[in-house]
PDB file of C-alpha atoms and ligand atoms in Angstrom:
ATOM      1  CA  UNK A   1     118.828  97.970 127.318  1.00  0.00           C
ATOM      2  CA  UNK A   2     116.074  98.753 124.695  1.00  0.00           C
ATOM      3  CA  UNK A   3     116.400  96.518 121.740  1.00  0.00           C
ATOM      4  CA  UNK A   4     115.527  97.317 117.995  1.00  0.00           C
ATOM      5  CA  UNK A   5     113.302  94.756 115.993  1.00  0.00           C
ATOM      6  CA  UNK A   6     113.712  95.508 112.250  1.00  0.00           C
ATOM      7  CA  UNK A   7     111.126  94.210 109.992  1.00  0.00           C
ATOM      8  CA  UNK A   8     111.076  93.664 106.386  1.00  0.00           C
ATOM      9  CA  UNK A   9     109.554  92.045 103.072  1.00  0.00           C
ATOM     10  CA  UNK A  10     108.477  93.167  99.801  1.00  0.00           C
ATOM     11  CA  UNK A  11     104.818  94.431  99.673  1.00  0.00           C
ATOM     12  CA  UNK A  12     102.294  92.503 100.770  1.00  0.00           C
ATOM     13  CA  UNK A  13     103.927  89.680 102.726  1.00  0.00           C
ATOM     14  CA  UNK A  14     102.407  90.554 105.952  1.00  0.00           C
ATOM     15  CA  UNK A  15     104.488  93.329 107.140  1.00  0.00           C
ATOM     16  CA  UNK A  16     102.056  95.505 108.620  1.00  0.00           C
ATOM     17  CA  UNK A  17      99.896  92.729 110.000  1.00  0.00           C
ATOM     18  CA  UNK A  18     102.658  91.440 111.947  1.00  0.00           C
ATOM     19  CA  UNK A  19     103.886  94.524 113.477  1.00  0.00           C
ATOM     20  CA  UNK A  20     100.493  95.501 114.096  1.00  0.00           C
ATOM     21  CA  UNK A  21     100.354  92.393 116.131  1.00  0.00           C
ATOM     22  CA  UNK A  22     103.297  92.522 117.966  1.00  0.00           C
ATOM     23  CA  UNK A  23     102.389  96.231 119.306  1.00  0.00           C
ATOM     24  CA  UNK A  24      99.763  95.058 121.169  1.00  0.00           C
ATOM     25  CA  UNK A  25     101.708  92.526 122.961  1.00  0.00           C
ATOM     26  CA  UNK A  26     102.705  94.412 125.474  1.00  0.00           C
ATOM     27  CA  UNK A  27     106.410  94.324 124.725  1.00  0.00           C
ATOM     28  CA  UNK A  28     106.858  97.925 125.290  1.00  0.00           C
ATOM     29  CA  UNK A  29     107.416  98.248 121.738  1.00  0.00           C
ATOM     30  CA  UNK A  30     106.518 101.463 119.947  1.00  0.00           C
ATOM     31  CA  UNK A  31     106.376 101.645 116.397  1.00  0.00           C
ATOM     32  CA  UNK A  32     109.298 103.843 114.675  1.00  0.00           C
ATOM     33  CA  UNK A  33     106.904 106.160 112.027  1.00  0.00           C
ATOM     34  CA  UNK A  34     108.634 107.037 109.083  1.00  0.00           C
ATOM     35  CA  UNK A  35     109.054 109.686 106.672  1.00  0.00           C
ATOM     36  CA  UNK A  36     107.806 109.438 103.362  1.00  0.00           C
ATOM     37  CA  UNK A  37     106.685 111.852 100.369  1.00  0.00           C
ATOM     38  CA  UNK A  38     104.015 109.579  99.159  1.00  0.00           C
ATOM     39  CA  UNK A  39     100.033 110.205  99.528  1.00  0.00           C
ATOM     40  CA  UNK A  40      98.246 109.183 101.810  1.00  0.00           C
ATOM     41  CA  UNK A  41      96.205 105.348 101.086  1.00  0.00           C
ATOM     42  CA  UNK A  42      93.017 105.070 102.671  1.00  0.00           C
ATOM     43  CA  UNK A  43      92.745 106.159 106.362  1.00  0.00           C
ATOM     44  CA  UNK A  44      96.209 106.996 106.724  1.00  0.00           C
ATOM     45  CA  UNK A  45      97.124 109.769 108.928  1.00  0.00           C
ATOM     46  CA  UNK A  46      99.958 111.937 108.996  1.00  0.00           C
ATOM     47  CA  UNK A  47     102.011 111.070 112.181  1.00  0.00           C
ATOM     48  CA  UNK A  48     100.115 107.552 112.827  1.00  0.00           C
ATOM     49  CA  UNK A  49     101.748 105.405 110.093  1.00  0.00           C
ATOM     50  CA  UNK A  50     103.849 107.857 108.214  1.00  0.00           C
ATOM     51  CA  UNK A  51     104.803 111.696 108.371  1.00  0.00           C
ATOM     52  CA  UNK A  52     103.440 112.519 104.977  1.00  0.00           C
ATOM     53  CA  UNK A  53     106.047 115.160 103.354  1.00  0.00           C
ATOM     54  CA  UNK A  54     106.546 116.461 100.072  1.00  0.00           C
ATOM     55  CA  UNK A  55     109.614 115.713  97.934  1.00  0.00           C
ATOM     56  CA  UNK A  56     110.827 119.434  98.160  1.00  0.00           C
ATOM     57  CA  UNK A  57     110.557 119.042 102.096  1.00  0.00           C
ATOM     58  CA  UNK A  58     112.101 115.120 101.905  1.00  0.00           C
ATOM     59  CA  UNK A  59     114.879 116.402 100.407  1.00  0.00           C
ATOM     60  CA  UNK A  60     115.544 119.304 102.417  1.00  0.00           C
ATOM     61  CA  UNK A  61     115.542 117.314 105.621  1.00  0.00           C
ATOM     62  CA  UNK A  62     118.501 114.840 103.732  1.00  0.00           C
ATOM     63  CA  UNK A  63     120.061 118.199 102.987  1.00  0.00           C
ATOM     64  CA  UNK A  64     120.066 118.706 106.674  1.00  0.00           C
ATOM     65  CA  UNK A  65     121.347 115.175 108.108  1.00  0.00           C
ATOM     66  CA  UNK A  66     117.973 114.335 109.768  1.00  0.00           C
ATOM     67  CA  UNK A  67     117.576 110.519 108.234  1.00  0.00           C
ATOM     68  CA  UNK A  68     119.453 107.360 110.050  1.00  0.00           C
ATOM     69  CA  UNK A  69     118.714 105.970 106.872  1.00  0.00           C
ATOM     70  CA  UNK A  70     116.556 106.558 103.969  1.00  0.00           C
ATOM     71  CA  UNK A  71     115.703 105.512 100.295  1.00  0.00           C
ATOM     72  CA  UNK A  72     114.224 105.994  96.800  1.00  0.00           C
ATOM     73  CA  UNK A  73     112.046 103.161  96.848  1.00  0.00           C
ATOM     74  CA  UNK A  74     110.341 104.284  93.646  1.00  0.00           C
ATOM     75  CA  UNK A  75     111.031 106.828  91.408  1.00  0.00           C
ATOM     76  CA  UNK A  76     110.512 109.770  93.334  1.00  0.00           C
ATOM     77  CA  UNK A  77     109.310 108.604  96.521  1.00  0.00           C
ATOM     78  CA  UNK A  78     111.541 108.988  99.054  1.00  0.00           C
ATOM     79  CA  UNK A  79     111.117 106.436 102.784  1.00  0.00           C
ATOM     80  CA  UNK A  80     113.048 107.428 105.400  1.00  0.00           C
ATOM     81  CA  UNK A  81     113.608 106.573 109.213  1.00  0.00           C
ATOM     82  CA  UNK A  82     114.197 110.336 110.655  1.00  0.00           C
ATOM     83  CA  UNK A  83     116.990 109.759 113.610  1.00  0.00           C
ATOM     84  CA  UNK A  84     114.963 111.894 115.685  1.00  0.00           C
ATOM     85  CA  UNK A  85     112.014 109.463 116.222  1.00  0.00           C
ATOM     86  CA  UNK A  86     114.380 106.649 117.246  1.00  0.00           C
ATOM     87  CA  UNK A  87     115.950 109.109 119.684  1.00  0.00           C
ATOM     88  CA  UNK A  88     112.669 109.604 121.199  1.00  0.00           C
ATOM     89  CA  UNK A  89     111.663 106.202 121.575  1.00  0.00           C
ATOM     90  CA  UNK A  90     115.040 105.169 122.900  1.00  0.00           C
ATOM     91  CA  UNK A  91     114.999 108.164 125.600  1.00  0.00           C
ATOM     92  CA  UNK A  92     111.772 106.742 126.689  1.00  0.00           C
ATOM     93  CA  UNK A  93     112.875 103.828 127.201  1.00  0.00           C
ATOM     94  CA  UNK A  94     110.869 101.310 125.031  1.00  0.00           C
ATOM     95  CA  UNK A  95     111.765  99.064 122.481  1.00  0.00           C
ATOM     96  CA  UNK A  96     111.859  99.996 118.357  1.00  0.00           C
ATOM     97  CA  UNK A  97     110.088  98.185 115.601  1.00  0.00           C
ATOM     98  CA  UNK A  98     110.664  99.136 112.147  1.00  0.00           C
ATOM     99  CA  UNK A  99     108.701  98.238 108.581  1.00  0.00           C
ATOM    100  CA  UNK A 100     111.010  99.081 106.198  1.00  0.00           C
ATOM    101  CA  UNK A 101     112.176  98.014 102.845  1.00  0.00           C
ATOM    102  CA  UNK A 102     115.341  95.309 103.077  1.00  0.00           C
ATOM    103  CA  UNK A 103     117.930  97.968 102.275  1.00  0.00           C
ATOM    104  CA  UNK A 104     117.161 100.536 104.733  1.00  0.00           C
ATOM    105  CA  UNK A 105     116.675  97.367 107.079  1.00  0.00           C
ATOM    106  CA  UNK A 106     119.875  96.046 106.598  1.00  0.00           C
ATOM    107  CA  UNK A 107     121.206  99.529 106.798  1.00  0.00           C
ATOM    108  CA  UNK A 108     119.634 100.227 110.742  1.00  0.00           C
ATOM    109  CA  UNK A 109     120.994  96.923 111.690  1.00  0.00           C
ATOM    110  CA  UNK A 110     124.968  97.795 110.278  1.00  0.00           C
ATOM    111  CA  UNK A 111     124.056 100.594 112.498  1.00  0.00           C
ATOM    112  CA  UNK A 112     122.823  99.351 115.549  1.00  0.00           C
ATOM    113  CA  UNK A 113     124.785  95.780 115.489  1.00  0.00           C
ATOM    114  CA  UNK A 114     123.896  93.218 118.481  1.00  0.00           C
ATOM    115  CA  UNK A 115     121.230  95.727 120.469  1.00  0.00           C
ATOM    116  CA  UNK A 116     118.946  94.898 116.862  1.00  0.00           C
ATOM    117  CA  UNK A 117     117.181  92.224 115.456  1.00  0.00           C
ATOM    118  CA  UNK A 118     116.823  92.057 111.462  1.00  0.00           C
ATOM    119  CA  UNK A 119     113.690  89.979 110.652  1.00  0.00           C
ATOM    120  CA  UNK A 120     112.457  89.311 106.760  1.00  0.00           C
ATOM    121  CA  UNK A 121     108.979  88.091 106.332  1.00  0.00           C
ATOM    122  CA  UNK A 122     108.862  85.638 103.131  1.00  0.00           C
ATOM    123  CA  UNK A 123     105.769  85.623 101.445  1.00  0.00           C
ATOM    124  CA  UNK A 124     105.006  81.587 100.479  1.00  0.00           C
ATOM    125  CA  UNK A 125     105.107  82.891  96.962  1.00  0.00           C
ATOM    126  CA  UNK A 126     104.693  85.046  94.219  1.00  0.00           C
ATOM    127  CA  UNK A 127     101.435  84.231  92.892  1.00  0.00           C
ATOM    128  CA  UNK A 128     100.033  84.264  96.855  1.00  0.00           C
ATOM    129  CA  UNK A 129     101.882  87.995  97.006  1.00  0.00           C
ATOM    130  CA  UNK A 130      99.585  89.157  94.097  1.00  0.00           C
ATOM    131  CA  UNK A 131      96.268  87.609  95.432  1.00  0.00           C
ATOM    132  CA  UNK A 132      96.787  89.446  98.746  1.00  0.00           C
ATOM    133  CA  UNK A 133      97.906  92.817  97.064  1.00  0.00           C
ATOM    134  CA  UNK A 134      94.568  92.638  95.000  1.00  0.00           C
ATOM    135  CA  UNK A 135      92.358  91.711  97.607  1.00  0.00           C
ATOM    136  CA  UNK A 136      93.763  94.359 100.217  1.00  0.00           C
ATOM    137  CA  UNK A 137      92.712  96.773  97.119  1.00  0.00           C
ATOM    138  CA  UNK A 138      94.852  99.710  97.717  1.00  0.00           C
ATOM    139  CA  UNK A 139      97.086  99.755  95.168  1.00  0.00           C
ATOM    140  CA  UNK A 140      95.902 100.383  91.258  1.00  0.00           C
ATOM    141  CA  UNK A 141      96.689  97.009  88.849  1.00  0.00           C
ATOM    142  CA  UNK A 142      99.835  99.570  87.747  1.00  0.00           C
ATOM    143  CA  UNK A 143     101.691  99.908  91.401  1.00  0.00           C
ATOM    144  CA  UNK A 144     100.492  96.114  92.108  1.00  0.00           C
ATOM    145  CA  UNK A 145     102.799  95.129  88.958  1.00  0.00           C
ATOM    146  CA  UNK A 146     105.532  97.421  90.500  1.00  0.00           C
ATOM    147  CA  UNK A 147     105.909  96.106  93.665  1.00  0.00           C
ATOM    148  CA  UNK A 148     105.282  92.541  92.481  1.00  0.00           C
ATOM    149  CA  UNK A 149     108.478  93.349  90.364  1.00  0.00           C
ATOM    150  CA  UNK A 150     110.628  94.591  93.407  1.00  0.00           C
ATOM    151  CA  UNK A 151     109.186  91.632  94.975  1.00  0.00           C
ATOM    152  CA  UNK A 152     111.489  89.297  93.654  1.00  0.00           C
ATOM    153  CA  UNK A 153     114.748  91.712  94.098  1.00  0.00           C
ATOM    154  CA  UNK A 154     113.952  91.980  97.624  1.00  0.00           C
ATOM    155  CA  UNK A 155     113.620  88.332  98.306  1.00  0.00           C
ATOM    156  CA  UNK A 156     117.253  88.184  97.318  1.00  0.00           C
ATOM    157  CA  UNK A 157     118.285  89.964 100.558  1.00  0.00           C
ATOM    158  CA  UNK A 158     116.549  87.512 102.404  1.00  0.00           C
ATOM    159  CA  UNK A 159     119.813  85.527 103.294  1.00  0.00           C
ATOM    160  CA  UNK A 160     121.707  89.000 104.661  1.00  0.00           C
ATOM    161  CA  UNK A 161     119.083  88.837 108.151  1.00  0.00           C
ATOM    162  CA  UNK A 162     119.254  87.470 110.712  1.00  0.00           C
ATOM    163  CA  UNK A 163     116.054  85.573 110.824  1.00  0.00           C
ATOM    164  CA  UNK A 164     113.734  84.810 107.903  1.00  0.00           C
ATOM    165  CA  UNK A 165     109.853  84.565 108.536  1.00  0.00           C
ATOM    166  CA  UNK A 166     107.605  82.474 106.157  1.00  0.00           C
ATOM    167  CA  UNK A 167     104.501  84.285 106.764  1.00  0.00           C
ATOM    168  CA  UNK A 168     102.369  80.851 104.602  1.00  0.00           C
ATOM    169  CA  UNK A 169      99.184  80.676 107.798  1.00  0.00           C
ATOM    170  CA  UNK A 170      99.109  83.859 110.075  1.00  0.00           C
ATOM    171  CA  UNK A 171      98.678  82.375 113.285  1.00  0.00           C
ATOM    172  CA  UNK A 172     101.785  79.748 112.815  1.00  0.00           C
ATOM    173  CA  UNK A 173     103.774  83.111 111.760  1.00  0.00           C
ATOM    174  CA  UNK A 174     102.602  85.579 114.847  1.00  0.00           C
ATOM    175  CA  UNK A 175     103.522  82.846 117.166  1.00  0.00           C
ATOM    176  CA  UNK A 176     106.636  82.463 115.457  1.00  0.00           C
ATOM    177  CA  UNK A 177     107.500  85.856 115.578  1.00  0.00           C
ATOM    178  CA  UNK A 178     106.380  86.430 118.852  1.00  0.00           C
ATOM    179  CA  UNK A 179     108.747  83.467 120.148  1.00  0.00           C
ATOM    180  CA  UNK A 180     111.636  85.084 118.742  1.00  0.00           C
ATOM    181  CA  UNK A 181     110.880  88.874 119.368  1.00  0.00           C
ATOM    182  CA  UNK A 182     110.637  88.183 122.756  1.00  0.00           C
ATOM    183  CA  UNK A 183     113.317  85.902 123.652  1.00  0.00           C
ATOM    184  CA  UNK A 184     115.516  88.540 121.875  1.00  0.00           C
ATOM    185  CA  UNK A 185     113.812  91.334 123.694  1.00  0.00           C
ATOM    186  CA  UNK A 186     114.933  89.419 127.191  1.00  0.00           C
ATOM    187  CA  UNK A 187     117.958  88.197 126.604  1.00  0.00           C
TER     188      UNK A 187
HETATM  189  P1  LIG B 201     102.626  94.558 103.943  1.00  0.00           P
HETATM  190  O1  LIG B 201     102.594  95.446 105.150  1.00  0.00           O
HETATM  191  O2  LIG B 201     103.803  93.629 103.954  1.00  0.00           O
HETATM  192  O3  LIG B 201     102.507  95.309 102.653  1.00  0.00           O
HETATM  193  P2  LIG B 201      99.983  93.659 104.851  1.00  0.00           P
HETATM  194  O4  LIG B 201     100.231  93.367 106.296  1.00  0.00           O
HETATM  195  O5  LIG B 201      99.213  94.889 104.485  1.00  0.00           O
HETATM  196  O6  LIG B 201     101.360  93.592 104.012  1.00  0.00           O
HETATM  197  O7  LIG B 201      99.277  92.346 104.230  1.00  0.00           O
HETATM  198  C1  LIG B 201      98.819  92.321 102.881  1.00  0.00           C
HETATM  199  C2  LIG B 201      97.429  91.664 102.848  1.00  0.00           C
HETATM  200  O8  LIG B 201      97.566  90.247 103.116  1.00  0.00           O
HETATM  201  C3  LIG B 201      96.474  92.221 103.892  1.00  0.00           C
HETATM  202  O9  LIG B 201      95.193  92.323 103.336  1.00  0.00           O
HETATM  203  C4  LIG B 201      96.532  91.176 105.021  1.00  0.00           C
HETATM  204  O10 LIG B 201      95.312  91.122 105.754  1.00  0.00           O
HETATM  205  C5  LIG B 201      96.784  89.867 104.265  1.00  0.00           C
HETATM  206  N1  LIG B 201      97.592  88.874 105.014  1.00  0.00           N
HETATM  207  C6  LIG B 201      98.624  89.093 105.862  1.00  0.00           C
HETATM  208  N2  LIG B 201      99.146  87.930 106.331  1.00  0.00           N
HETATM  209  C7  LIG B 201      98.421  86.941 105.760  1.00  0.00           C
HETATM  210  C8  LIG B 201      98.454  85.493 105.822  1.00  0.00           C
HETATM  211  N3  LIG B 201      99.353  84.815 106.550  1.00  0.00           N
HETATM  212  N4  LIG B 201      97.539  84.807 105.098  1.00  0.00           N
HETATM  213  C9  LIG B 201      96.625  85.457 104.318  1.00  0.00           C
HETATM  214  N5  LIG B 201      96.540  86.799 104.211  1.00  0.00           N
HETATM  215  C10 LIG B 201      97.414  87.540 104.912  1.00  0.00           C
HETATM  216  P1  LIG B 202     104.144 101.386 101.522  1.00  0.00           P
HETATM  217  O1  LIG B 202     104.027 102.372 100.402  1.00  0.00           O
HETATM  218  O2  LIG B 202     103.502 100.056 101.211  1.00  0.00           O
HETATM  219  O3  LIG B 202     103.710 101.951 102.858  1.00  0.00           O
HETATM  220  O4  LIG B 202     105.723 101.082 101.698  1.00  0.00           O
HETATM  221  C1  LIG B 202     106.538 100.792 100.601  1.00  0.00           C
HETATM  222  C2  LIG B 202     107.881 100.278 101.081  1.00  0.00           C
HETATM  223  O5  LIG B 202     108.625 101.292 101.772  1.00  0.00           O
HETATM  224  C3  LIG B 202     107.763  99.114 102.066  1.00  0.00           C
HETATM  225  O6  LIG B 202     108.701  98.114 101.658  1.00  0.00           O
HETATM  226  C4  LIG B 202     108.162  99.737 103.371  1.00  0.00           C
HETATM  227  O7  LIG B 202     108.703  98.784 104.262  1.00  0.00           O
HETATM  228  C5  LIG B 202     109.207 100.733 102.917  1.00  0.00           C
HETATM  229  N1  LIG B 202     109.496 101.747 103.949  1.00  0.00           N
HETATM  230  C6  LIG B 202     108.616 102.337 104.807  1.00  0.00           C
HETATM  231  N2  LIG B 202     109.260 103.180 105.615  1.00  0.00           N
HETATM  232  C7  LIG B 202     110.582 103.128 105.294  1.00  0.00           C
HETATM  233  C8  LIG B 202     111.748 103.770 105.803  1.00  0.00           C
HETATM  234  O8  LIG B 202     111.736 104.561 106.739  1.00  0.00           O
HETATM  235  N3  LIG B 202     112.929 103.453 105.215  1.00  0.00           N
HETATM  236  C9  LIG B 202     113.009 102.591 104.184  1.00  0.00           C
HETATM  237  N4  LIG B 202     114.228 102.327 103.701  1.00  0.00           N
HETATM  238  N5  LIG B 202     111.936 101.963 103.678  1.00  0.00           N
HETATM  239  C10 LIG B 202     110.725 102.222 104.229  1.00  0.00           C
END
């Protein structure tokens, strides 16, 4: 049976890094690209790590019943996991990872129960968060301060998955990860 691997943190933390590397371990593992109404940051492209919509069109697919789950994560931005991309991937076959935020992830898992795997990746703290955020320079010093802020709401879901992450040196964390993802993916 294809499993679901759910992945969150606040900003920063290593998300992206992590599922990055766990796509290329051959897991048959394809990443679940969400919805958002957002722009675009750097070399994003619409359909690779999002599927960049505007709010009028976000909210007429809620309108319609297309999300699994979705959220306001900031004022006016709407993320959302669209049930037909899971569909897809689960017709195929292959395994789901998700990067969402910890309420959408803990939504997917009351969904999916024992066929997924809730992970939260715990940044070693919040001063390390903002030194990443700044040196990945993406964000302006404004949304840095936001998500820093969320940061510390966030953490307080940690204790609601089923496996917390400290992501402190990378290589101890992708092993880590990798351990569990795939004795959960063969079980
Ligand atoms: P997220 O997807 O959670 O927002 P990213 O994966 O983009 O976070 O990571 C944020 C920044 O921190 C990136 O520049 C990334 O290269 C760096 N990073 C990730 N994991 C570590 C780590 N264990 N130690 C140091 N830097 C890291
Ligand atoms: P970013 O703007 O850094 O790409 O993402 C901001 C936040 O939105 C992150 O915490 C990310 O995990 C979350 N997010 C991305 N996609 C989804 C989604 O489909 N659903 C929910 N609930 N959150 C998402």
């Amino acid at each position: 049976m294809a499993r679901l691997i759910i992945i969150s943190a606040p900003s920063g933390a290593g998300k992206s890094t992590l599922v990055r590397y766990l796509l290329a371990q051959g897991l048959n593992m394809r990443f679940s690209i969400s919805a958002t109404s957002r722009l675009p940051r750097g070399e994003e492209k619409n359909g690779v790590e999002y599927y960049f919509l505007s709010p009028e069109e976000f909210r007429e697919r809620i309108n319609n019943d297309e999300f699994l789950e979705y959220e306001e994560v900031y004022p006016n931005r709407y993320y959302g996991t669209l049930k037909s991309e899971v569909d897809r991937i689960l017709k195929e076959g292959s395994n789901v990872i998700f990067d969402v935020d910890c309420v959408g992830g803990l939504n997917i898992k009351k969904i999916y129960g024992d066929q997924a795997l809730s992970i939260f990746i715990m940044p070693p703290s919040i001063e390390v968060l903002r030194e990443r955020l700044e040196k990945r320079g993406t964000d302006s010093p404004k949304v840095i301060e936001g998500r820093l802020a969320k940061a510390e709401y966030e953490i307080s879901f940690s204790p609601l998955f089923d496996v917390t992450i400290c992501n402190d040196d990378y290589e101890r964390a992708r092993a880590e990860i990798l351990k569990i993802v795939t004795d959960f993916i063969q079980q």
